XYZ file of C-alpha atoms in Angstrom:
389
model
C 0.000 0.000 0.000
C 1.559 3.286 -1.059
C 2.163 5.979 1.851
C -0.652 8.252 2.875
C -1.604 11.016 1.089
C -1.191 14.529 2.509
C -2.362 16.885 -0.140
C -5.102 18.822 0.721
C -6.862 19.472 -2.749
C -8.147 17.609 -5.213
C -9.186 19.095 -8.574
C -10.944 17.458 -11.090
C -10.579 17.796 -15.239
C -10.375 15.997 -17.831
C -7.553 15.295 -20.921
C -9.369 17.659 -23.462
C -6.818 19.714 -25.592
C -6.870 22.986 -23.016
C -7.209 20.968 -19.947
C -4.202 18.870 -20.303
C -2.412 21.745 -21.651
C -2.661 23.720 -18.076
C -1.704 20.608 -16.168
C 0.919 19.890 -17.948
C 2.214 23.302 -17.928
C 2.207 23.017 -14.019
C 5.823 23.508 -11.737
C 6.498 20.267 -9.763
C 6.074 22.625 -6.509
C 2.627 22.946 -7.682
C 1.890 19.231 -8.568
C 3.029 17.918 -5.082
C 0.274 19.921 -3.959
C -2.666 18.111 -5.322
C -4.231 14.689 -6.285
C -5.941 15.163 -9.921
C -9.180 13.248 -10.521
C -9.339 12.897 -14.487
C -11.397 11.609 -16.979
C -9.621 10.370 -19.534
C -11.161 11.347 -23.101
C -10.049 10.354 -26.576
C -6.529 11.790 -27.957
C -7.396 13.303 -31.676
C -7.711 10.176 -33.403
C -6.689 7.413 -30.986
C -8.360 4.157 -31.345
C -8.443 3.492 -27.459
C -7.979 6.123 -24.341
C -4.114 4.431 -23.607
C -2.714 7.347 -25.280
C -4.618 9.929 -22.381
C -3.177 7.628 -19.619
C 0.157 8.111 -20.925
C -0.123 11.465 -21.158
C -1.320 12.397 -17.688
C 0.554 9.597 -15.883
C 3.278 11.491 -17.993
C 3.122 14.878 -16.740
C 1.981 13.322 -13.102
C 5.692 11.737 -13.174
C 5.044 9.548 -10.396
C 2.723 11.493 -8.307
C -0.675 10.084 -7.781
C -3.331 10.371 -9.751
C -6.814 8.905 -9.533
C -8.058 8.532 -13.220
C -11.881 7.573 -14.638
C -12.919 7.942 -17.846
C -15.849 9.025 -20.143
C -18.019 6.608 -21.170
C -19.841 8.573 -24.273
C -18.950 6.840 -27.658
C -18.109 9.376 -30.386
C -20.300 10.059 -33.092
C -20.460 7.411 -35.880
C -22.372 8.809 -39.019
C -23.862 6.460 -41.133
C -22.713 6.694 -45.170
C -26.009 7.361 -45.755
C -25.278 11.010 -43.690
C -21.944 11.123 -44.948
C -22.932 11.434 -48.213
C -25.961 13.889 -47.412
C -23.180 16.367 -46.070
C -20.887 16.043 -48.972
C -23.915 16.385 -51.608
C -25.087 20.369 -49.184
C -21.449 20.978 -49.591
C -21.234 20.533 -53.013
C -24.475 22.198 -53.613
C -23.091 24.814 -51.279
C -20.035 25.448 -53.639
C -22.014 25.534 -56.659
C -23.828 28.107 -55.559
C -20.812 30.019 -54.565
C -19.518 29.718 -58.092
C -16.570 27.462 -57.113
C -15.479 24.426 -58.862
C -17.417 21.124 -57.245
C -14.700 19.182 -55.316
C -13.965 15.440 -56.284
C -12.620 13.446 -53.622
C -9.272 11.349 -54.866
C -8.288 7.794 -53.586
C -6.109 9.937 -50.931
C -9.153 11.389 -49.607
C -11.662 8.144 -49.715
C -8.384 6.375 -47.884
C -8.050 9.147 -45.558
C -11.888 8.816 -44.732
C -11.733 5.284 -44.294
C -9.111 5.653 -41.498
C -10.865 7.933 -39.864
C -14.157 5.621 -39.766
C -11.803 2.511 -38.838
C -10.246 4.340 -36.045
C -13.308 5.574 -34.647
C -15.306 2.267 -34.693
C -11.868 0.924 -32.497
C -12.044 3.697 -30.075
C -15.912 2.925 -29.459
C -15.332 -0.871 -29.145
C -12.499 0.007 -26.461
C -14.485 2.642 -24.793
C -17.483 -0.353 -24.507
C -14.759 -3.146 -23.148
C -13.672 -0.670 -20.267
C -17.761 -0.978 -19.700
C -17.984 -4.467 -19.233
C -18.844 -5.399 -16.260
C -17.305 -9.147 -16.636
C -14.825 -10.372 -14.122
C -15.342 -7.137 -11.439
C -15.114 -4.717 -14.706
C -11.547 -6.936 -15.263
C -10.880 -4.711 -18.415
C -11.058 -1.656 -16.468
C -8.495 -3.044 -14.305
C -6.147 -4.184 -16.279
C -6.316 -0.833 -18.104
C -5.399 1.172 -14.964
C -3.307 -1.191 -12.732
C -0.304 -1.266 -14.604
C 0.459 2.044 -14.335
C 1.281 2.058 -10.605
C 0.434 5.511 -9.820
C -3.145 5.380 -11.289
C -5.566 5.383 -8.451
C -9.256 4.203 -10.290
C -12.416 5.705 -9.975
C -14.661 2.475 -9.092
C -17.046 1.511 -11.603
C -20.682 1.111 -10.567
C -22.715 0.861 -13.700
C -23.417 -3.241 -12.920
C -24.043 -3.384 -8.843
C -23.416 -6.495 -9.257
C -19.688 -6.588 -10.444
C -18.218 -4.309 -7.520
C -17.457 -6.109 -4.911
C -15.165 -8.203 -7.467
C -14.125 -5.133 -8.412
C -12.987 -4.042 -5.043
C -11.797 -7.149 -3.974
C -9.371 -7.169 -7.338
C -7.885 -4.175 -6.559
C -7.482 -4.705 -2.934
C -6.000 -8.011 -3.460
C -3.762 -6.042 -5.548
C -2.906 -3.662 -2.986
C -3.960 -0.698 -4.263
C -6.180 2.716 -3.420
C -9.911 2.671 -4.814
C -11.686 6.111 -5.579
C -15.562 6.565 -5.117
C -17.151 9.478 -6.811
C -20.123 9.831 -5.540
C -23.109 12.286 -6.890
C -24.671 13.627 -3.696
C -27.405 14.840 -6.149
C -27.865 10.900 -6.545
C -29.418 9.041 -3.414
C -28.109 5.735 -5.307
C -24.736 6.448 -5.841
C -23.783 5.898 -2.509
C -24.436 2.383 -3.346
C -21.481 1.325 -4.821
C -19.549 2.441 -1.571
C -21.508 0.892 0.690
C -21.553 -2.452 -1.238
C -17.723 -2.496 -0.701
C -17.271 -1.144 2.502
C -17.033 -4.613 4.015
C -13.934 -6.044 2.150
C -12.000 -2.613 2.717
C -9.510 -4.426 4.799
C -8.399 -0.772 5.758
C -9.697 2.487 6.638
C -7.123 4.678 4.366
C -7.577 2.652 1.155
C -10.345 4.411 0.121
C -10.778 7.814 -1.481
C -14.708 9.299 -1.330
C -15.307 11.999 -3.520
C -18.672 13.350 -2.687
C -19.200 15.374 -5.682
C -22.044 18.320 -5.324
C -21.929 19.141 -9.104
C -22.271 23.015 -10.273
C -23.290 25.263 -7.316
C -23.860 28.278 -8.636
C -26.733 30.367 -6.498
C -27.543 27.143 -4.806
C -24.844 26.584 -2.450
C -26.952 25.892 0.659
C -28.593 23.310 -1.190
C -25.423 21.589 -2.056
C -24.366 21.681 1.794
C -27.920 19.825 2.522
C -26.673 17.203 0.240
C -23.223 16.751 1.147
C -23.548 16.512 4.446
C -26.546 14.077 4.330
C -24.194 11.646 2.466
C -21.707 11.710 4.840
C -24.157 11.404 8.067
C -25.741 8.347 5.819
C -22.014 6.879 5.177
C -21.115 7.413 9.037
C -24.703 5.440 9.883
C -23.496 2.345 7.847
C -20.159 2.038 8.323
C -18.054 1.076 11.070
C -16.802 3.999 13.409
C -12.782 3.281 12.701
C -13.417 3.069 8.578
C -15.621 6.239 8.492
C -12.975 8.095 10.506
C -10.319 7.046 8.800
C -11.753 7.294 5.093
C -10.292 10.237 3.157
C -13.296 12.102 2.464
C -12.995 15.297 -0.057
C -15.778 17.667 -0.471
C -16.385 18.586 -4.679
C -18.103 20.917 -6.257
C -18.168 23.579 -9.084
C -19.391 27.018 -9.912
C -17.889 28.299 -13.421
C -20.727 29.459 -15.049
C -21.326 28.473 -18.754
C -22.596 32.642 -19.241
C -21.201 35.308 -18.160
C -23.759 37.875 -19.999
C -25.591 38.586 -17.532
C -23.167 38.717 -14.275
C -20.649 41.244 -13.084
C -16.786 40.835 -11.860
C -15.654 39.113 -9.528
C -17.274 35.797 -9.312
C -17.250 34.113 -6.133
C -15.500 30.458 -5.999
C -18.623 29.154 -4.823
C -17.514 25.520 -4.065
C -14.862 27.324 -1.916
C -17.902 28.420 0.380
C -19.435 24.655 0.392
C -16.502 23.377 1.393
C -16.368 25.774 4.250
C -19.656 25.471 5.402
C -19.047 21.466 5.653
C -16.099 21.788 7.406
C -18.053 24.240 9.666
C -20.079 21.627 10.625
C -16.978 19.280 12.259
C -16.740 17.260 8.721
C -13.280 16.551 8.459
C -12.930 16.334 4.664
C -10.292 17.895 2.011
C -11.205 20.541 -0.486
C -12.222 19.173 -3.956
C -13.297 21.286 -7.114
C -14.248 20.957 -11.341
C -10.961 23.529 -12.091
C -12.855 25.800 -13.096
C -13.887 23.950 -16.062
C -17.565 25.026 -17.086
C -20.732 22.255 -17.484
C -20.158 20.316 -20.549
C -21.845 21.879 -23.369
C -21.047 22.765 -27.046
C -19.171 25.538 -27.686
C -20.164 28.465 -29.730
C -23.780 27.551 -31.707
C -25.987 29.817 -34.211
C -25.423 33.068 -31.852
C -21.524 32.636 -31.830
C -20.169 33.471 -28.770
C -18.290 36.386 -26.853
C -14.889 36.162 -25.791
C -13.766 36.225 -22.365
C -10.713 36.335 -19.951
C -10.078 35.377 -16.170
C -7.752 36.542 -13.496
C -8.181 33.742 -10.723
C -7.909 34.883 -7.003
C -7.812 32.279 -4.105
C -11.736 32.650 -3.353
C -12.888 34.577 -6.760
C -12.379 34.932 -10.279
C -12.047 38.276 -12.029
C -12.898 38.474 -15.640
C -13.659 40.990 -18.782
C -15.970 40.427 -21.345
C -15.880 41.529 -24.912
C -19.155 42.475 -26.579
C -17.149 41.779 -30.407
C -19.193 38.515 -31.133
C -16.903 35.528 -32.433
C -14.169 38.004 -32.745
C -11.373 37.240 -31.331
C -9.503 40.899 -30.714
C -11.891 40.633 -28.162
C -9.339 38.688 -26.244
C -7.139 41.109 -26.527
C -9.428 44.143 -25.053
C -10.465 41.700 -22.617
C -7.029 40.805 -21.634
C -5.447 44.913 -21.671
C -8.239 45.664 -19.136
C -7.449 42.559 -16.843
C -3.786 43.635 -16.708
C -4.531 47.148 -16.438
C -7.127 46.590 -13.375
C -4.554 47.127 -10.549
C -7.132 45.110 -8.039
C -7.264 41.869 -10.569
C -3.973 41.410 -11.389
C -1.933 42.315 -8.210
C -3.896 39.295 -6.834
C -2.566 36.210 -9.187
C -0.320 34.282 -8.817
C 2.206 33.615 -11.433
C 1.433 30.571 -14.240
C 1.787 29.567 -17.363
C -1.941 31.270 -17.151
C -1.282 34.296 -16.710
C 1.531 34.561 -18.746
C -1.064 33.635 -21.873
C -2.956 36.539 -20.260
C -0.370 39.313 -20.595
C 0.507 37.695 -24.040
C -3.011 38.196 -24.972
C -2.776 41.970 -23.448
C 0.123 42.623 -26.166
C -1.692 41.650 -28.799
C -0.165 38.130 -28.878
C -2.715 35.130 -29.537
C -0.909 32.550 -28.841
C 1.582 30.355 -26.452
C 4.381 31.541 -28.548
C 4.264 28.200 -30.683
C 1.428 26.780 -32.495
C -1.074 26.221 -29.324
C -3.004 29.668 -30.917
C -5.868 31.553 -28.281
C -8.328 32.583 -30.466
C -11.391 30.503 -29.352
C -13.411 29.786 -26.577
C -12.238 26.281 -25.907
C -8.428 27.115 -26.052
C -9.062 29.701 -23.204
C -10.117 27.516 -20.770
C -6.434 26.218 -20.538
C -5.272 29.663 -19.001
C -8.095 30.029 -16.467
C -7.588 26.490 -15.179
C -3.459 26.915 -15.052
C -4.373 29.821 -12.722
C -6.831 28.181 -11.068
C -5.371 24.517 -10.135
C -2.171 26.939 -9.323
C -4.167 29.462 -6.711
C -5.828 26.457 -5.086
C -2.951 24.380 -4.625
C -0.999 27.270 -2.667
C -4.215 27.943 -0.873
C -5.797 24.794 -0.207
């Protein structure tokens, strides 16, 4: 059994382009501070998630991390849709007065891989789903990587005190992330509570989800799954269990709110502790709800300055423009309040590049989106929270 663990805050991301990015632009004094909980998601054209693993276990080097993974296949369009978008595009460039474009073996090849490759990645994403044998592909696709901590899998009831067992027979930590918003996902922990054969080899993430405005509500729910975990389990495992308290509140809009933003899940976790919980501070990064980016109304560009307990940001009104991140970015580093209070990151440094007109890491990793800018705010974010857990 590895040696306790003493870090007091837990953030949770995933490997998508800009998330992985700000972790791995992270200073080892800044890593030792904090067990990740990730969820590993498909490497550009991978044909299984073994590629994310090595990535994270990569930049982890060593350190613990405790790793699950996201169990949505990727979109596999029939030919019969293929071909529908092809024939609008075509139509598309006729009417733009451009010559019609005809696809050459390269192409048809090229589309061919792209269809194989994706068909792989579903099948593998469906094995690390199968119950069989305590979920024994799910096993064998963490264990080997001895730093890898898994996120227990719950889907089948019925396959997890196998699971468990596996994994304590193999003398390793087990994660449960629990959705207090869920009055069954307790379940799985309780189901395996009995063949813990000890009190720290367990991680319970009790996971409030996004907060925002409803933080009360989330301390309700948090601390009625702990009082229910304390009722079922024996005294010496609930005390020694490491319990951390999860939540988020990065709002998908900012239209309609002003500067600073309160770290919400910062004020959960308070509360709970408040109430003689003794749990460690867990959070989403500052990574928003999962939703597409953009859509028929564009979108407006934004940057953050993150604080300890709040985020400042700026908002441009230039839709899908993205000088906006530039005006956005001269008035963060200009406000003597906003930026006075970071604390130095690869983050920030993207901000002040931004602030001279600069778009970009310096290399090809170009700023000019919404989804590339959630890399800076969660560099500063994982980075403020860590030196103020």
């Amino acid at each position: 059994m590895p040696a306790p663990l003493s870090q007091k805050y837990f953030p949770a991301f995933s490997t998508r382009e800009a998330e992985l990015r700000a972790y791995s632009e992270l200073p080892g004094t800044i890593l030792d501070r904090m067990v990740p909980v990730i969820t590993l998601t498909r490497e550009r054209e991978a044909p299984s998630l073994e590629a994310s693993l090595a990535a994270v276990a990569a930049v982890a080097n060593g350190r613990p991390i405790i790793v699950d993974f996201d169990p949505v296949p990727r979109d596999l369009r029939s030919e019969e849709e293929i071909e529908a978008e092809r024939a609008r595009k075509a139509e598309q460039r006729r009417r733009d007065g451009k010559k019609p474009f005809v696809p050459t073996e390269k192409h048809k090849a090229r589309w061919q891989q792209q269809r194989d490759t994706t068909i792989a990645f579903n099948d593998s994403v469906e094995a690390l789903k199968d119950g069989a044998g305590g979920y024994a592909n799910w096993r064998m696709f963490c264990l080997p990587t001895p730093t890898v901590i898994p996120v227990i899998q719950a889907a089948d009831p019925t396959q997890v005190l196998p699971q468990v067992r596996a994994i304590v027979a193999a003398d390793r930590r087990i994660a449960f992330r629990i959705d207090v918003r869920d009055p069954l996902s307790v379940g799985a922990f309780l189901i395996a509570a009995p063949v813990l054969d000890r009190a720290d080899r367990a991680i319970v993430i009790l996971d409030a989800g996004h907060i925002r405005g409803s933080v009360a509500g989330a301390q309700e729910l948090v601390t009625k799954t702990l009082k229910g975990i304390q009722d079922n389990v024996p005294p010496a495992l609930f005390q020694g269990l490491l319990k951390v308290c999860m939540a988020g509140s990065f709002p998908n809009v900012l239209t309609t709110l002003l500067s600073p933003l309160e770290i919400q899940e910062r004020e959960l976790f308070d509360l709970v502790v408040a109430e003689g919980w003794d749990v460690r501070y867990g959070d989403h990064a500052s990574v928003q709800p999962r939703r597409a980016q953009g859509g028929a109304n564009g979108w407006l560009p934004h940057v953050e300055v993150a604080h300890p307990r709040r985020w400042y940001f700026e908002r441009s009104n230039l839709n899908s423009d993205k000088k906006g991140y530039i005006d956005s970015a001269k008035l963060l580093v200009g406000n003597a309040v906003a930026w006075s209070g970071r604390s130095t990151s690869w983050g920030t440094d993207m901000v002040e590049r931004a602030s001279r007109g600069l778009l970009n890491d310096g290399g090809t990793f170009k700023l000019t989106t919404p989804g590339r800018w959630v890399g800076p705010r969660v560099s500063q974010h994982l980075t403020q929270q860590a030196l103020h857990p």
